[in-house]
Amino acid sequence: MDTKHNTNSLKDFEVNIKIKLAFLWTSVTLCYLYGDYFELYVPQKTAGLVNGANLLDNPVKLFMAAFLLAIPAVMVFFSILLEPKINRFLNILFGVFFTLIMVLIAFTSLTPWRSFYVFLALLESVITTLIVLYAWKWPKGA
């Protein structure tokens, strides 16, 4: 009996490293968005947005936050577009950077109302660690 043609198995194919990285960056970006959205349900959060008593209380801080969070979104595109050497470098660099930021946020958000934020920050850390590992093990050319 030929075991190569097992009718019970599903065909799989190898996913290109660039596609894996792009989808990982997509996943982490969505987690960032969900975290910021769910934070609006924390008591007094929206009041702080209205009266200006919040972390992003001036144009420079707001721009810096926008710039920082644009990086993962742009990495979705860059992971597909860029040539392997620079692509690998940027994925490792930003993967490590965002992993460290999210671990810091997780440990500084340990309150009952922010437990969702801790969960997402740890999940985001796992995803960005996977980005680093995949980029680090980028397949070599022939």
PDB file of C-alpha atoms in Angstrom:
ATOM      1  CA  MET A   1       0.000   0.000   0.000  1.00  0.00           C
ATOM      2  CA  ASP A   2       1.366   3.410  -0.999  1.00  0.00           C
ATOM      3  CA  THR A   3       1.535   5.659   2.070  1.00  0.00           C
ATOM      4  CA  LYS A   4       2.309   8.779   0.005  1.00  0.00           C
ATOM      5  CA  HIS A   5      -1.291   9.009  -1.157  1.00  0.00           C
ATOM      6  CA  ASN A   6      -3.137   8.814   2.128  1.00  0.00           C
ATOM      7  CA  THR A   7      -6.671   9.965   1.312  1.00  0.00           C
ATOM      8  CA  ASN A   8      -7.229  11.058   4.921  1.00  0.00           C
ATOM      9  CA  SER A   9      -4.496  13.711   4.901  1.00  0.00           C
ATOM     10  CA  LEU A  10      -4.967  17.268   3.737  1.00  0.00           C
ATOM     11  CA  LYS A  11      -2.514  18.835   1.349  1.00  0.00           C
ATOM     12  CA  ASP A  12      -0.388  21.576   2.819  1.00  0.00           C
ATOM     13  CA  PHE A  13       2.154  23.886   1.230  1.00  0.00           C
ATOM     14  CA  GLU A  14       5.074  25.888   2.515  1.00  0.00           C
ATOM     15  CA  VAL A  15       4.255  29.532   3.173  1.00  0.00           C
ATOM     16  CA  ASN A  16       6.895  32.039   2.093  1.00  0.00           C
ATOM     17  CA  ILE A  17       8.719  33.736   4.991  1.00  0.00           C
ATOM     18  CA  LYS A  18       7.665  37.170   3.730  1.00  0.00           C
ATOM     19  CA  ILE A  19       3.996  36.201   3.898  1.00  0.00           C
ATOM     20  CA  LYS A  20       4.421  34.731   7.389  1.00  0.00           C
ATOM     21  CA  LEU A  21       6.020  37.954   8.612  1.00  0.00           C
ATOM     22  CA  ALA A  22       3.376  40.145   6.968  1.00  0.00           C
ATOM     23  CA  PHE A  23       0.580  38.178   8.634  1.00  0.00           C
ATOM     24  CA  LEU A  24       2.319  38.268  12.017  1.00  0.00           C
ATOM     25  CA  TRP A  25       2.637  42.065  11.744  1.00  0.00           C
ATOM     26  CA  THR A  26      -1.039  42.208  10.735  1.00  0.00           C
ATOM     27  CA  SER A  27      -1.998  40.183  13.804  1.00  0.00           C
ATOM     28  CA  VAL A  28      -0.001  42.338  16.193  1.00  0.00           C
ATOM     29  CA  THR A  29      -1.384  45.529  14.639  1.00  0.00           C
ATOM     30  CA  LEU A  30      -4.934  44.271  15.160  1.00  0.00           C
ATOM     31  CA  CYS A  31      -4.142  43.457  18.798  1.00  0.00           C
ATOM     32  CA  TYR A  32      -2.811  47.014  19.275  1.00  0.00           C
ATOM     33  CA  LEU A  33      -6.041  48.401  17.817  1.00  0.00           C
ATOM     34  CA  TYR A  34      -8.247  46.173  19.976  1.00  0.00           C
ATOM     35  CA  GLY A  35      -6.300  47.130  23.099  1.00  0.00           C
ATOM     36  CA  ASP A  36      -6.720  50.830  22.441  1.00  0.00           C
ATOM     37  CA  TYR A  37     -10.403  50.370  21.618  1.00  0.00           C
ATOM     38  CA  PHE A  38     -11.161  48.278  24.717  1.00  0.00           C
ATOM     39  CA  GLU A  39      -9.326  50.824  26.843  1.00  0.00           C
ATOM     40  CA  LEU A  40     -12.143  53.259  26.079  1.00  0.00           C
ATOM     41  CA  TYR A  41     -14.315  51.136  28.405  1.00  0.00           C
ATOM     42  CA  VAL A  42     -12.029  51.701  31.398  1.00  0.00           C
ATOM     43  CA  PRO A  43     -13.745  54.097  33.847  1.00  0.00           C
ATOM     44  CA  GLN A  44     -12.714  57.743  33.435  1.00  0.00           C
ATOM     45  CA  LYS A  45     -10.823  57.044  30.180  1.00  0.00           C
ATOM     46  CA  THR A  46     -13.234  58.911  27.925  1.00  0.00           C
ATOM     47  CA  ALA A  47     -13.508  61.749  30.450  1.00  0.00           C
ATOM     48  CA  GLY A  48      -9.730  62.143  30.213  1.00  0.00           C
ATOM     49  CA  LEU A  49      -9.982  62.233  26.425  1.00  0.00           C
ATOM     50  CA  VAL A  50     -12.573  65.003  26.627  1.00  0.00           C
ATOM     51  CA  ASN A  51     -10.852  67.161  29.262  1.00  0.00           C
ATOM     52  CA  GLY A  52      -7.294  66.582  27.982  1.00  0.00           C
ATOM     53  CA  ALA A  53      -6.052  64.695  31.070  1.00  0.00           C
ATOM     54  CA  ASN A  54      -4.412  61.792  29.233  1.00  0.00           C
ATOM     55  CA  LEU A  55      -1.025  60.480  28.176  1.00  0.00           C
ATOM     56  CA  LEU A  56      -1.221  62.086  24.729  1.00  0.00           C
ATOM     57  CA  ASP A  57      -1.948  65.581  25.975  1.00  0.00           C
ATOM     58  CA  ASN A  58      -0.017  67.605  23.401  1.00  0.00           C
ATOM     59  CA  PRO A  59       0.599  67.553  19.654  1.00  0.00           C
ATOM     60  CA  VAL A  60       4.183  66.250  19.940  1.00  0.00           C
ATOM     61  CA  LYS A  61       3.193  63.245  22.072  1.00  0.00           C
ATOM     62  CA  LEU A  62       0.262  62.518  19.765  1.00  0.00           C
ATOM     63  CA  PHE A  63       2.524  62.625  16.709  1.00  0.00           C
ATOM     64  CA  MET A  64       5.114  60.391  18.408  1.00  0.00           C
ATOM     65  CA  ALA A  65       2.423  57.828  19.267  1.00  0.00           C
ATOM     66  CA  ALA A  66       1.123  57.913  15.690  1.00  0.00           C
ATOM     67  CA  PHE A  67       4.644  57.471  14.326  1.00  0.00           C
ATOM     68  CA  LEU A  68       5.386  54.601  16.710  1.00  0.00           C
ATOM     69  CA  LEU A  69       2.194  52.717  15.891  1.00  0.00           C
ATOM     70  CA  ALA A  70       2.608  53.304  12.160  1.00  0.00           C
ATOM     71  CA  ILE A  71       5.713  51.087  12.225  1.00  0.00           C
ATOM     72  CA  PRO A  72       3.918  47.732  12.715  1.00  0.00           C
ATOM     73  CA  ALA A  73       1.309  48.692  10.120  1.00  0.00           C
ATOM     74  CA  VAL A  74       3.997  49.625   7.589  1.00  0.00           C
ATOM     75  CA  MET A  75       5.936  46.446   8.404  1.00  0.00           C
ATOM     76  CA  VAL A  76       3.014  44.455   6.950  1.00  0.00           C
ATOM     77  CA  PHE A  77       3.813  46.016   3.577  1.00  0.00           C
ATOM     78  CA  PHE A  78       7.594  46.124   4.035  1.00  0.00           C
ATOM     79  CA  SER A  79       7.692  42.422   4.906  1.00  0.00           C
ATOM     80  CA  ILE A  80       6.423  41.678   1.415  1.00  0.00           C
ATOM     81  CA  LEU A  81       8.183  44.462  -0.507  1.00  0.00           C
ATOM     82  CA  LEU A  82      11.741  44.707   0.825  1.00  0.00           C
ATOM     83  CA  GLU A  83      14.673  42.586  -0.250  1.00  0.00           C
ATOM     84  CA  PRO A  84      15.627  39.818   2.221  1.00  0.00           C
ATOM     85  CA  LYS A  85      18.648  41.373   3.986  1.00  0.00           C
ATOM     86  CA  ILE A  86      17.009  44.687   4.925  1.00  0.00           C
ATOM     87  CA  ASN A  87      13.696  42.900   5.497  1.00  0.00           C
ATOM     88  CA  ARG A  88      15.278  40.461   7.958  1.00  0.00           C
ATOM     89  CA  PHE A  89      17.124  43.296   9.729  1.00  0.00           C
ATOM     90  CA  LEU A  90      14.006  45.470  10.139  1.00  0.00           C
ATOM     91  CA  ASN A  91      11.880  42.537  11.313  1.00  0.00           C
ATOM     92  CA  ILE A  92      14.440  41.631  13.974  1.00  0.00           C
ATOM     93  CA  LEU A  93      14.989  45.263  15.014  1.00  0.00           C
ATOM     94  CA  PHE A  94      11.326  46.235  15.283  1.00  0.00           C
ATOM     95  CA  GLY A  95      10.301  42.809  16.577  1.00  0.00           C
ATOM     96  CA  VAL A  96      12.700  43.128  19.522  1.00  0.00           C
ATOM     97  CA  PHE A  97      11.742  46.785  20.063  1.00  0.00           C
ATOM     98  CA  PHE A  98       7.995  46.128  20.198  1.00  0.00           C
ATOM     99  CA  THR A  99       8.455  42.988  22.304  1.00  0.00           C
ATOM    100  CA  LEU A 100      10.308  45.024  24.938  1.00  0.00           C
ATOM    101  CA  ILE A 101       7.724  47.813  24.861  1.00  0.00           C
ATOM    102  CA  MET A 102       4.816  45.401  25.258  1.00  0.00           C
ATOM    103  CA  VAL A 103       6.469  43.496  28.118  1.00  0.00           C
ATOM    104  CA  LEU A 104       7.002  46.845  29.869  1.00  0.00           C
ATOM    105  CA  ILE A 105       3.370  47.831  29.261  1.00  0.00           C
ATOM    106  CA  ALA A 106       2.158  44.449  30.550  1.00  0.00           C
ATOM    107  CA  PHE A 107       4.038  44.828  33.827  1.00  0.00           C
ATOM    108  CA  THR A 108       2.993  48.453  34.323  1.00  0.00           C
ATOM    109  CA  SER A 109      -0.689  47.712  33.636  1.00  0.00           C
ATOM    110  CA  LEU A 110      -1.323  45.156  36.387  1.00  0.00           C
ATOM    111  CA  THR A 111      -4.684  46.424  37.632  1.00  0.00           C
ATOM    112  CA  PRO A 112      -8.085  44.711  37.497  1.00  0.00           C
ATOM    113  CA  TRP A 113      -9.450  47.173  34.921  1.00  0.00           C
ATOM    114  CA  ARG A 114      -6.388  46.718  32.718  1.00  0.00           C
ATOM    115  CA  SER A 115      -6.217  42.896  32.821  1.00  0.00           C
ATOM    116  CA  PHE A 116      -7.402  42.854  29.194  1.00  0.00           C
ATOM    117  CA  TYR A 117      -4.460  45.148  28.373  1.00  0.00           C
ATOM    118  CA  VAL A 118      -1.987  42.842  30.137  1.00  0.00           C
ATOM    119  CA  PHE A 119      -3.393  39.874  28.211  1.00  0.00           C
ATOM    120  CA  LEU A 120      -3.094  41.677  24.869  1.00  0.00           C
ATOM    121  CA  ALA A 121       0.374  43.034  25.694  1.00  0.00           C
ATOM    122  CA  LEU A 122       1.612  39.521  26.489  1.00  0.00           C
ATOM    123  CA  LEU A 123      -0.025  38.126  23.348  1.00  0.00           C
ATOM    124  CA  GLU A 124       1.566  40.917  21.305  1.00  0.00           C
ATOM    125  CA  SER A 125       4.915  40.059  22.901  1.00  0.00           C
ATOM    126  CA  VAL A 126       4.538  36.440  21.811  1.00  0.00           C
ATOM    127  CA  ILE A 127       3.676  37.525  18.262  1.00  0.00           C
ATOM    128  CA  THR A 128       6.605  39.949  17.998  1.00  0.00           C
ATOM    129  CA  THR A 129       8.911  37.276  19.446  1.00  0.00           C
ATOM    130  CA  LEU A 130       7.715  34.963  16.664  1.00  0.00           C
ATOM    131  CA  ILE A 131       8.521  37.727  14.173  1.00  0.00           C
ATOM    132  CA  VAL A 132      12.078  37.888  15.524  1.00  0.00           C
ATOM    133  CA  LEU A 133      12.467  34.099  15.442  1.00  0.00           C
ATOM    134  CA  TYR A 134      11.117  33.725  11.899  1.00  0.00           C
ATOM    135  CA  ALA A 135      13.300  36.583  10.677  1.00  0.00           C
ATOM    136  CA  TRP A 136      16.338  35.207  12.504  1.00  0.00           C
ATOM    137  CA  LYS A 137      15.856  31.801  10.851  1.00  0.00           C
ATOM    138  CA  TRP A 138      15.225  33.326   7.409  1.00  0.00           C
ATOM    139  CA  PRO A 139      15.866  30.529   4.888  1.00  0.00           C
ATOM    140  CA  LYS A 140      19.152  30.778   3.028  1.00  0.00           C
ATOM    141  CA  GLY A 141      19.216  30.971  -0.766  1.00  0.00           C
ATOM    142  CA  ALA A 142      20.660  28.264  -2.985  1.00  0.00           C
TER     143      ALA A 142
END
